[in-house]
Short mmCIF file of C-alpha atoms in Angstrom, two decimals:
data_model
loop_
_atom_site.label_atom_id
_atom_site.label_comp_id
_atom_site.label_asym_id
_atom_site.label_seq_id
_atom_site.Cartn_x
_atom_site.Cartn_y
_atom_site.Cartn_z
CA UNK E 1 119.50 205.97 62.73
CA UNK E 2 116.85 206.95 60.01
CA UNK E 3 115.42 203.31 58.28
CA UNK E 4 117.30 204.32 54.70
CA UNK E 5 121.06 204.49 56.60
CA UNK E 6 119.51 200.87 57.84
CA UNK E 7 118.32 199.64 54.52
CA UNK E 8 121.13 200.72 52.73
CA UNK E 9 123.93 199.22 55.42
CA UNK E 10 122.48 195.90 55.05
CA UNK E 11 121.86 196.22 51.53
CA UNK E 12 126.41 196.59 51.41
CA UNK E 13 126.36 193.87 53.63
CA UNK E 14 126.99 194.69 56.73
CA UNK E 15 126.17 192.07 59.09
CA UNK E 16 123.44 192.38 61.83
CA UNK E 17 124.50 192.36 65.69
CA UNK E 18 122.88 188.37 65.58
CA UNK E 19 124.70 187.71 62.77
CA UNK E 20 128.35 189.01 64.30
CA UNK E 21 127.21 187.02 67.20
CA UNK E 22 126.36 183.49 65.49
CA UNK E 23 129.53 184.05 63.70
CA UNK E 24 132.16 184.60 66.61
CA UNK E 25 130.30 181.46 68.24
CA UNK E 26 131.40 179.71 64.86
CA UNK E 27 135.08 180.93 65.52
CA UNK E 28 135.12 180.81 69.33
CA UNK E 29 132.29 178.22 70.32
CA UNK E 30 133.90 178.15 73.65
CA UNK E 31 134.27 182.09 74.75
CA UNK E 32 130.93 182.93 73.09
CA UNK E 33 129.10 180.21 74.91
CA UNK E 34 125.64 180.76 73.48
CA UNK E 35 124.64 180.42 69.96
CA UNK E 36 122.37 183.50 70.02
CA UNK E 37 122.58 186.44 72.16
CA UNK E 38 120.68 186.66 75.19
CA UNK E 39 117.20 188.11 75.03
CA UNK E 40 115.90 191.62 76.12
CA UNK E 41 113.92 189.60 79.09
CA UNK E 42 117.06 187.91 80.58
CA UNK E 43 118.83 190.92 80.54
CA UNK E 44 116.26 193.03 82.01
CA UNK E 45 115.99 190.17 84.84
CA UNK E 46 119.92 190.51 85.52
CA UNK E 47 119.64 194.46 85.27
CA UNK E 48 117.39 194.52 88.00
CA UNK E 49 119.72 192.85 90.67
CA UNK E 50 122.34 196.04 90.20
CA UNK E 51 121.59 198.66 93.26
CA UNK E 52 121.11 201.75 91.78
CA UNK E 53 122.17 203.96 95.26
CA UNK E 54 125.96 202.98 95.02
CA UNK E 55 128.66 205.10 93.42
CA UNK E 56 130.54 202.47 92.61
CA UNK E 57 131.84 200.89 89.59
CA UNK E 58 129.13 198.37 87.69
CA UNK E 59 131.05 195.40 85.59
CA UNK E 60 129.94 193.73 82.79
CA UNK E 61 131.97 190.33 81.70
CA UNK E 62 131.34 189.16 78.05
CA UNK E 63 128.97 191.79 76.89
CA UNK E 64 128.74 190.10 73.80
CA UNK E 65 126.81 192.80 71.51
CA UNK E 66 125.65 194.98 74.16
CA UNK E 67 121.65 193.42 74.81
CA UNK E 68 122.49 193.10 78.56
CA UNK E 69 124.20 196.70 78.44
CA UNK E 70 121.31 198.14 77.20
CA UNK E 71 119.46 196.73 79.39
CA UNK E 72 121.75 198.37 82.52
CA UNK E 73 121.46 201.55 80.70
CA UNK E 74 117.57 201.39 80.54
CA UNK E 75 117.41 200.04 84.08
CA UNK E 76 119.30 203.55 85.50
CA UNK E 77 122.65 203.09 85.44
CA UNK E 78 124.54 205.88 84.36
CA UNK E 79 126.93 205.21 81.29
CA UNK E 80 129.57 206.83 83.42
CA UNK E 81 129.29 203.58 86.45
CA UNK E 82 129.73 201.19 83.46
CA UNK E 83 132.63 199.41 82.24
CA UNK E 84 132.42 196.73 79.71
CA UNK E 85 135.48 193.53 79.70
CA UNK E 86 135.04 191.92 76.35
CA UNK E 87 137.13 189.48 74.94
CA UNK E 88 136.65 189.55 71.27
CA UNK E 89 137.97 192.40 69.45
CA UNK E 90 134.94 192.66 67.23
CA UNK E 91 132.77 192.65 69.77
CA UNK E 92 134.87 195.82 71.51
CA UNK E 93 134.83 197.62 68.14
CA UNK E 94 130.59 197.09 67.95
CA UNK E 95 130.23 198.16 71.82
CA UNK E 96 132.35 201.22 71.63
CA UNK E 97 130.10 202.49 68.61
CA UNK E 98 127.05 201.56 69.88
CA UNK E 99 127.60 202.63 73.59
CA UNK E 100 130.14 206.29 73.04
CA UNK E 101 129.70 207.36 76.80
CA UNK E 102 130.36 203.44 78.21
CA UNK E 103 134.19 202.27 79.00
CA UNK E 104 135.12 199.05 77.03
CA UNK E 105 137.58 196.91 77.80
CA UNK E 106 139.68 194.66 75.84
CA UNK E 107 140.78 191.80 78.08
CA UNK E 108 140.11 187.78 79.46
CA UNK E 109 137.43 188.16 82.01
CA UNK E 110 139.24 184.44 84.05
CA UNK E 111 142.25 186.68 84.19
CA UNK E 112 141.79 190.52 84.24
CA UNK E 113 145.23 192.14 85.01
CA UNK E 114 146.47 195.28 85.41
CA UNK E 115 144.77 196.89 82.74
CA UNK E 116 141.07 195.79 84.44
CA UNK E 117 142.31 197.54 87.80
CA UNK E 118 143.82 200.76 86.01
CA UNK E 119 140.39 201.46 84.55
CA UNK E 120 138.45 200.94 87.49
CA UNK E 121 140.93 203.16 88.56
CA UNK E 122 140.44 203.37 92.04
CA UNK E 123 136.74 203.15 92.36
CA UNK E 124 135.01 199.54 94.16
CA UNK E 125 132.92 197.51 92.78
CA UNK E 126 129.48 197.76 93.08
CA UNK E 127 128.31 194.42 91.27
CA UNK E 128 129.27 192.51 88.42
CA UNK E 129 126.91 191.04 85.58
CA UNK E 130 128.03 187.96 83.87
CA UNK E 131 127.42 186.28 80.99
CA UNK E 132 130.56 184.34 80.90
CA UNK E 133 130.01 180.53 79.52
CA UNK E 134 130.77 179.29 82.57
CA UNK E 135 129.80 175.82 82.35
CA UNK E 136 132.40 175.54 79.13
CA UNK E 137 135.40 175.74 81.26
CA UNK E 138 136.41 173.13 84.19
CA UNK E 139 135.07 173.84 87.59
CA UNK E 140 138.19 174.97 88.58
CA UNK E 141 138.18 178.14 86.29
CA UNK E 142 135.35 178.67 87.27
CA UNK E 143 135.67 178.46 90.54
CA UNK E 144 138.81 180.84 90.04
CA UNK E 145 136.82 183.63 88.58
CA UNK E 146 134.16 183.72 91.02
CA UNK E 147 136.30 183.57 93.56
CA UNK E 148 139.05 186.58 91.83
CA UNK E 149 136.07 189.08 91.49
CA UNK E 150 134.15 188.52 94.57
CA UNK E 151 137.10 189.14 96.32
CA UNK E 152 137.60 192.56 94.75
CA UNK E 153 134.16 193.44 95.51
CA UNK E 154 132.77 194.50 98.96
CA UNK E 155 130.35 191.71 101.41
CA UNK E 156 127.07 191.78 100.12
CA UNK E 157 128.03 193.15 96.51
CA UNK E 158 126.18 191.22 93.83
CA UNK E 159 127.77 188.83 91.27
CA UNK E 160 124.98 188.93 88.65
CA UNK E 161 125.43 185.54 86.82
CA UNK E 162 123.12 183.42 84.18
CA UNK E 163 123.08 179.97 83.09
CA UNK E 164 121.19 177.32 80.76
CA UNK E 165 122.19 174.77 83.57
CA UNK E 166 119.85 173.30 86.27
CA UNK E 167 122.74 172.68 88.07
CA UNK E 168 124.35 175.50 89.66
CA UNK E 169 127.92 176.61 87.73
CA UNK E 170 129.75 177.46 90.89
CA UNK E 171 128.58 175.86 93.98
CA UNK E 172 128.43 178.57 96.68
CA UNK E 173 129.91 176.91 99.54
CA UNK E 174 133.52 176.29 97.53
CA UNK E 175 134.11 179.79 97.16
CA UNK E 176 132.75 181.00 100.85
CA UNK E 177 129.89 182.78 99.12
CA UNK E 178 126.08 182.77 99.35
CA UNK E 179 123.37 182.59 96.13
CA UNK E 180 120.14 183.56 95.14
CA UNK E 181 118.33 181.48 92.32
CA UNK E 182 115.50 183.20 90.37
CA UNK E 183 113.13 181.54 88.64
CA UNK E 184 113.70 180.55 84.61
CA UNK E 185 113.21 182.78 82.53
CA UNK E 186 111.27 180.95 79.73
CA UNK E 187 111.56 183.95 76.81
CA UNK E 188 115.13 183.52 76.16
CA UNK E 189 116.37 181.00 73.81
CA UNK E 190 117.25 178.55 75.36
CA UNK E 191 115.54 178.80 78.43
CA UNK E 192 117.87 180.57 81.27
CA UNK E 193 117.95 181.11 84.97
CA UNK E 194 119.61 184.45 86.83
CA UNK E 195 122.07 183.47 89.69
CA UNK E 196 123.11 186.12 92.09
CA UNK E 197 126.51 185.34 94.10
CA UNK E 198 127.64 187.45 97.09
CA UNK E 199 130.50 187.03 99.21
CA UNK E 200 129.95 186.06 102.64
CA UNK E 201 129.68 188.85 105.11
CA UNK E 202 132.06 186.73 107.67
CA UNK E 203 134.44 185.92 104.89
CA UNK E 204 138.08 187.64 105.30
CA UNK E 205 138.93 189.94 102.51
CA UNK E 206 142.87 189.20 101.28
#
């Protein structure tokens, strides 16, 4: 977008993607989660867990206003593999514009439904990326969640999840699943730490 189409939007006032951002968290405190968007260094860290060799299907929960997208696109993964599940309607407006060739989602990432499994439409999972605020619902929702999409995902798949938390949001062994802690990353504000989840090889799938 040439700098004048810039100047001259925020000159009419349209608010900046930070700005749309501190101002759902003022409407929604406990959907948004965070009070600023997460940084281009956190969401390179969680782009980098997504295999790039599968065909399958790459999730994003709460995409907020797209800094971990863009982060997924600039790591390799096609537009086509993506599909965003965003909760606020604002947010789904801003992601469709910015990202044409992704598919966004309107929906409640704790509860997905039919319309989640009609636009994956038929295609598995090959890892989700989170930045749900986990730690703002009981353990049981979150437990819940975990649990609902590692089950839809194959043994092994990556569930690409961040925190602010030293204490883990989910702990591994309630939901028959294994994680990998990475170390804090220290540019994001506040400080935050990647967790990967995957389902345990031996676990049954329902």
């Amino acid at each position: 977008m040439p700098l004048g189409t810039r100047l001259k939007r925020r000159a009419c006032g349209e608010p900046s993607s930070q700005a749309r951002f501190v101002r759902n968290w003022l409407r929604n405190p406990l959907t948004t989660g965070a009070v600023f968007p997460s940084s281009r260094a956190l969401g390179s860290t969680m782009a980098r867990q997504v295999p790039l060799g599968d065909e399958g299907v790459v999730v994003e929960l709460g995409p907020g206003t797209g800094v971990v997208t863009q982060c997924l696109l600039d790591h390799g993964v096609p537009a086509s593999r993506l599909l965003l599940l965003e909760y606020s309607q604002e947010f789904c407006a801003m992601l469709a514009s910015r990202f044409p060739g992704v598919a966004v989602l309107r929906g409640d990432a704790y509860q997905p439904g039919e319309a989640f499994r009609q636009a994956l439409g038929g295609r598995p999972i090959a890892a989700v990326v989170s930045s749900l605020p986990l730690m703002a619902r009981g353990e049981a929702d979150r437990e819940a969640a975990l649990s609902h999409h590692l089950s839809a995902m194959p043994a092994g798949a990556p569930f690409i999840q961040f925190t602010y938390s030293p204490t883990l949001p989910v702990r591994p062994e309630r939901i028959s699943a294994d994680v990998e802690t990475l170390p804090w990353v220290l540019l994001n504000l506040p400080p935050a730490r990647v967790l990967v989840y995957r389902r345990a090889a031996t676990e049954v799938r329902e």
